[in-house]
């Protein structure tokens, strides 16, 4: 996508996001958006463009670090609960409780019993949130193995991205197949009619960002919506389906 066209479209979508925020503040809505994906999938950049022009009083980005000893001894979801949105709030999770189904599973940071307990209860937990009035959206940003390697190398060589470099980066490359298996199981077992997964083909950063914003705006009601502007590309953003694992829509 041409940079000029990208900036023009992004500006229009950010105007729509401001309209959305005015609407949900007035109606005291609670919105929660979860972003998952491999390392370097583009979660940071997408979230940055969403919140860039929103009111910081009603907008929060949650990116929790490693759990403490106290966290590890508590109910698994407990440390996430204080960060859930209250009335008039828009909260974006840059990774979430799905760490247990991804990095914790692959790297051995949880045992089989802890993993199965999570997988058996997460859909019920999310449905409780929805029934309480939270509007919940789950996005999985999907990139190819070649694109991940390219982006991780860019992190290592760009002095402005040094804060993103971690020991997990090398493991992400080594364990590509393990992460693919964990992703496939996570999507299959935690996709439900009330709390579905939306997959984003994110190899092209600009295209992915714009289409995530369009999809989110399309699925939320607000006054003055520009219907023509918020139509996402169904080849970029689409509801998870098991067939996506075999038809090339999700990276293998």
Coordinates of C-alpha atoms in Angstrom, one line a residue:
X1 CA 0.0 0.0 0.0
X2 CA 1.2 3.5 -0.9
X3 CA 2.3 5.4 2.2
X4 CA 0.1 8.4 1.3
X5 CA -3.0 6.3 0.8
X6 CA -2.2 4.5 4.0
X7 CA -2.0 7.7 6.0
X8 CA -5.2 9.1 4.4
X9 CA -7.2 6.0 5.2
X10 CA -5.8 5.7 8.7
X11 CA -6.7 9.3 9.4
X12 CA -10.3 8.6 8.3
X13 CA -10.5 5.5 10.5
X14 CA -9.1 7.3 13.5
X15 CA -11.8 9.9 13.1
X16 CA -14.3 7.0 13.2
X17 CA -12.6 5.7 16.4
X18 CA -13.2 9.1 18.0
X19 CA -16.9 8.9 17.0
X20 CA -17.0 5.5 18.5
X21 CA -15.4 6.7 21.8
X22 CA -17.9 9.5 22.1
X23 CA -20.7 7.0 21.6
X24 CA -19.5 4.4 24.2
X25 CA -18.8 7.1 26.8
X26 CA -22.3 8.5 26.4
X27 CA -23.8 5.0 26.6
X28 CA -21.4 3.8 29.4
X29 CA -20.3 0.8 27.3
X30 CA -17.4 -1.5 28.3
X31 CA -15.1 -2.6 25.5
X32 CA -12.3 -5.2 25.7
X33 CA -10.1 -6.1 22.7
X34 CA -7.6 -8.9 23.0
X35 CA -4.6 -9.1 20.6
X36 CA -2.7 -12.3 20.3
X37 CA -0.1 -13.6 17.9
X38 CA 3.5 -14.7 17.6
X39 CA 6.4 -12.5 18.5
X40 CA 6.7 -9.6 16.0
X41 CA 3.2 -10.2 14.6
X42 CA 2.4 -6.5 14.8
X43 CA 0.4 -6.2 18.0
X44 CA 2.2 -3.1 19.3
X45 CA 1.9 -1.2 16.0
X46 CA -1.8 -2.0 15.6
X47 CA -2.7 -1.0 19.1
X48 CA -0.7 2.2 18.8
X49 CA -2.7 3.3 15.7
X50 CA -6.0 2.5 17.5
X51 CA -5.3 4.5 20.6
X52 CA -3.3 7.3 19.0
X53 CA -6.1 10.0 19.1
X54 CA -8.4 8.6 21.7
X55 CA -9.0 10.1 25.2
X56 CA -6.4 8.6 27.6
X57 CA -8.8 8.9 30.5
X58 CA -11.1 6.3 28.9
X59 CA -8.5 4.2 27.0
X60 CA -6.1 1.7 28.6
X61 CA -3.5 -0.6 27.0
X62 CA -2.7 -3.6 29.2
X63 CA 0.6 -5.4 28.7
X64 CA 1.4 -7.4 31.8
X65 CA 4.9 -8.7 32.5
X66 CA 6.0 -12.0 34.0
X67 CA 3.8 -13.2 36.8
X68 CA 5.1 -12.9 40.4
X69 CA 5.3 -15.7 42.9
X70 CA 2.0 -14.4 44.3
X71 CA 0.4 -14.4 40.9
X72 CA 1.5 -18.0 40.3
X73 CA -0.2 -19.1 43.5
X74 CA -3.5 -17.4 42.7
X75 CA -6.4 -18.3 40.5
X76 CA -5.0 -18.0 37.0
X77 CA -7.3 -15.2 35.8
X78 CA -7.0 -13.2 39.0
X79 CA -4.3 -10.9 37.9
X80 CA -6.2 -9.9 34.7
X81 CA -9.5 -9.1 36.5
X82 CA -8.4 -5.7 37.9
X83 CA -7.6 -4.6 34.3
X84 CA -11.0 -5.3 32.9
X85 CA -13.0 -2.3 31.6
X86 CA -15.5 -0.5 33.6
X87 CA -18.3 1.7 32.2
X88 CA -17.1 4.2 29.6
X89 CA -13.7 2.3 29.1
X90 CA -12.0 1.0 26.1
X91 CA -9.3 -1.6 27.1
X92 CA -6.8 -3.3 24.8
X93 CA -4.8 -6.3 26.0
X94 CA -1.4 -6.7 24.3
X95 CA -1.3 -10.4 25.0
X96 CA -3.7 -11.8 27.6
X97 CA -4.6 -14.9 29.6
X98 CA -3.9 -16.7 26.3
X99 CA -0.3 -16.7 27.3
X100 CA -1.1 -20.0 29.0
X101 CA -2.1 -21.5 25.7
X102 CA 0.9 -20.1 23.8
X103 CA 4.3 -19.2 25.3
X104 CA 3.6 -21.0 28.6
X105 CA 2.6 -24.1 26.9
X106 CA 5.5 -24.1 24.4
X107 CA 8.2 -23.1 26.8
X108 CA 7.1 -25.3 29.6
X109 CA 6.1 -22.5 32.0
X110 CA 3.0 -24.4 33.0
X111 CA 2.3 -28.1 33.4
X112 CA -0.2 -30.2 31.6
X113 CA -2.8 -30.0 34.4
X114 CA -2.6 -26.2 34.5
X115 CA -2.9 -26.0 30.7
X116 CA -5.9 -28.3 30.6
X117 CA -7.6 -26.4 33.5
X118 CA -7.1 -23.2 31.5
X119 CA -8.5 -24.7 28.3
X120 CA -11.5 -26.2 30.1
X121 CA -12.5 -22.9 31.8
X122 CA -11.4 -20.0 29.6
X123 CA -14.6 -20.0 27.4
X124 CA -16.8 -20.0 30.5
X125 CA -14.7 -17.1 32.0
X126 CA -15.1 -15.1 28.8
X127 CA -18.8 -15.8 28.6
X128 CA -19.2 -14.5 32.1
X129 CA -17.5 -11.3 31.0
X130 CA -19.9 -10.9 28.0
X131 CA -22.9 -11.6 30.1
X132 CA -21.7 -8.9 32.6
X133 CA -22.0 -6.4 29.7
X134 CA -18.4 -6.3 28.4
X135 CA -18.1 -6.2 24.6
X136 CA -15.3 -8.7 24.0
X137 CA -13.2 -9.0 20.7
X138 CA -10.4 -11.5 20.2
X139 CA -7.9 -10.9 17.3
X140 CA -5.1 -13.3 16.3
X141 CA -2.5 -11.7 14.2
X142 CA -0.9 -14.3 11.9
X143 CA 2.4 -14.0 10.1
X144 CA 4.6 -16.4 8.1
X145 CA 7.8 -17.9 9.3
X146 CA 9.9 -15.9 6.8
X147 CA 8.2 -12.6 7.9
X148 CA 8.8 -13.3 11.5
X149 CA 12.5 -13.9 10.9
X150 CA 12.7 -10.7 9.0
X151 CA 11.0 -8.7 11.7
X152 CA 13.1 -10.2 14.5
X153 CA 16.3 -9.4 12.7
X154 CA 15.1 -5.8 12.2
X155 CA 14.6 -5.6 16.0
X156 CA 18.1 -6.6 16.6
X157 CA 19.6 -4.1 14.2
X158 CA 17.4 -1.1 14.8
X159 CA 18.5 1.0 17.8
X160 CA 15.0 2.3 18.3
X161 CA 13.6 -1.2 18.7
X162 CA 16.1 -2.6 21.2
X163 CA 13.5 -2.5 24.0
X164 CA 11.6 -5.2 22.0
X165 CA 14.5 -7.7 21.9
X166 CA 14.2 -10.5 24.4
X167 CA 15.6 -14.0 25.0
X168 CA 12.3 -15.4 23.9
X169 CA 12.9 -14.1 20.3
X170 CA 15.4 -16.8 19.5
X171 CA 13.2 -19.4 21.0
X172 CA 10.3 -18.2 18.9
X173 CA 12.2 -19.0 15.8
X174 CA 13.4 -22.4 17.0
X175 CA 10.0 -23.5 18.2
X176 CA 8.0 -22.3 15.1
X177 CA 6.3 -25.7 14.7
X178 CA 5.5 -26.0 18.4
X179 CA 3.9 -22.5 18.4
X180 CA 1.9 -23.4 15.3
X181 CA 0.5 -26.5 17.1
X182 CA -0.3 -24.5 20.2
X183 CA -2.0 -21.8 18.1
X184 CA -4.1 -24.4 16.2
X185 CA -5.2 -26.0 19.4
X186 CA -6.0 -22.7 21.1
X187 CA -8.1 -21.4 18.2
X188 CA -10.0 -24.7 17.8
X189 CA -10.8 -25.1 21.5
X190 CA -11.5 -21.5 22.5
X191 CA -13.5 -20.3 19.5
X192 CA -17.1 -20.1 20.5
X193 CA -20.3 -18.4 19.1
X194 CA -20.3 -15.8 21.9
X195 CA -16.5 -15.2 22.0
X196 CA -15.2 -16.0 18.6
X197 CA -11.6 -15.6 17.2
X198 CA -11.0 -13.2 14.4
X199 CA -7.8 -14.0 12.4
X200 CA -5.8 -11.3 10.7
X201 CA -3.3 -12.0 8.0
X202 CA -0.6 -9.6 9.2
X203 CA 2.4 -10.0 6.8
X204 CA 1.7 -6.5 5.5
X205 CA 1.7 -4.3 8.5
X206 CA -0.2 -1.3 7.1
X207 CA -2.9 -3.4 5.5
X208 CA -3.3 -5.5 8.7
X209 CA -3.6 -2.4 10.9
X210 CA -6.2 -0.7 8.7
X211 CA -8.3 -3.9 8.4
X212 CA -8.3 -4.6 12.1
X213 CA -9.6 -1.1 12.8
X214 CA -12.2 -1.5 10.0
X215 CA -13.4 -4.8 11.4
X216 CA -13.7 -3.4 15.0
X217 CA -15.6 -0.4 13.8
X218 CA -17.9 -2.5 11.7
X219 CA -18.8 -4.7 14.6
X220 CA -19.6 -1.9 17.0
X221 CA -22.6 0.4 16.9
X222 CA -22.1 4.1 17.0
X223 CA -23.7 7.2 15.6
X224 CA -22.5 8.7 12.3
X225 CA -20.6 5.7 11.1
X226 CA -19.1 5.9 7.6
X227 CA -20.3 2.5 6.4
X228 CA -18.3 2.6 3.2
X229 CA -15.0 3.3 5.0
X230 CA -15.3 0.5 7.6
X231 CA -15.7 -2.5 5.3
X232 CA -12.7 -4.8 5.9
X233 CA -11.1 -7.0 3.3
X234 CA -12.3 -10.6 4.0
X235 CA -9.1 -12.0 2.7
X236 CA -7.2 -10.1 5.4
X237 CA -9.6 -10.3 8.4
X238 CA -12.0 -13.3 8.8
X239 CA -13.7 -15.4 11.5
X240 CA -11.7 -18.5 12.5
X241 CA -12.7 -21.7 10.9
X242 CA -11.0 -25.1 11.0
X243 CA -10.7 -25.1 7.3
X244 CA -8.3 -22.1 7.5
X245 CA -5.6 -24.5 8.8
X246 CA -5.6 -26.4 5.5
X247 CA -6.6 -23.9 2.9
X248 CA -3.6 -21.5 3.3
X249 CA -5.5 -18.8 5.1
X250 CA -3.4 -19.4 8.3
X251 CA 0.4 -19.8 8.1
X252 CA 1.6 -23.3 8.7

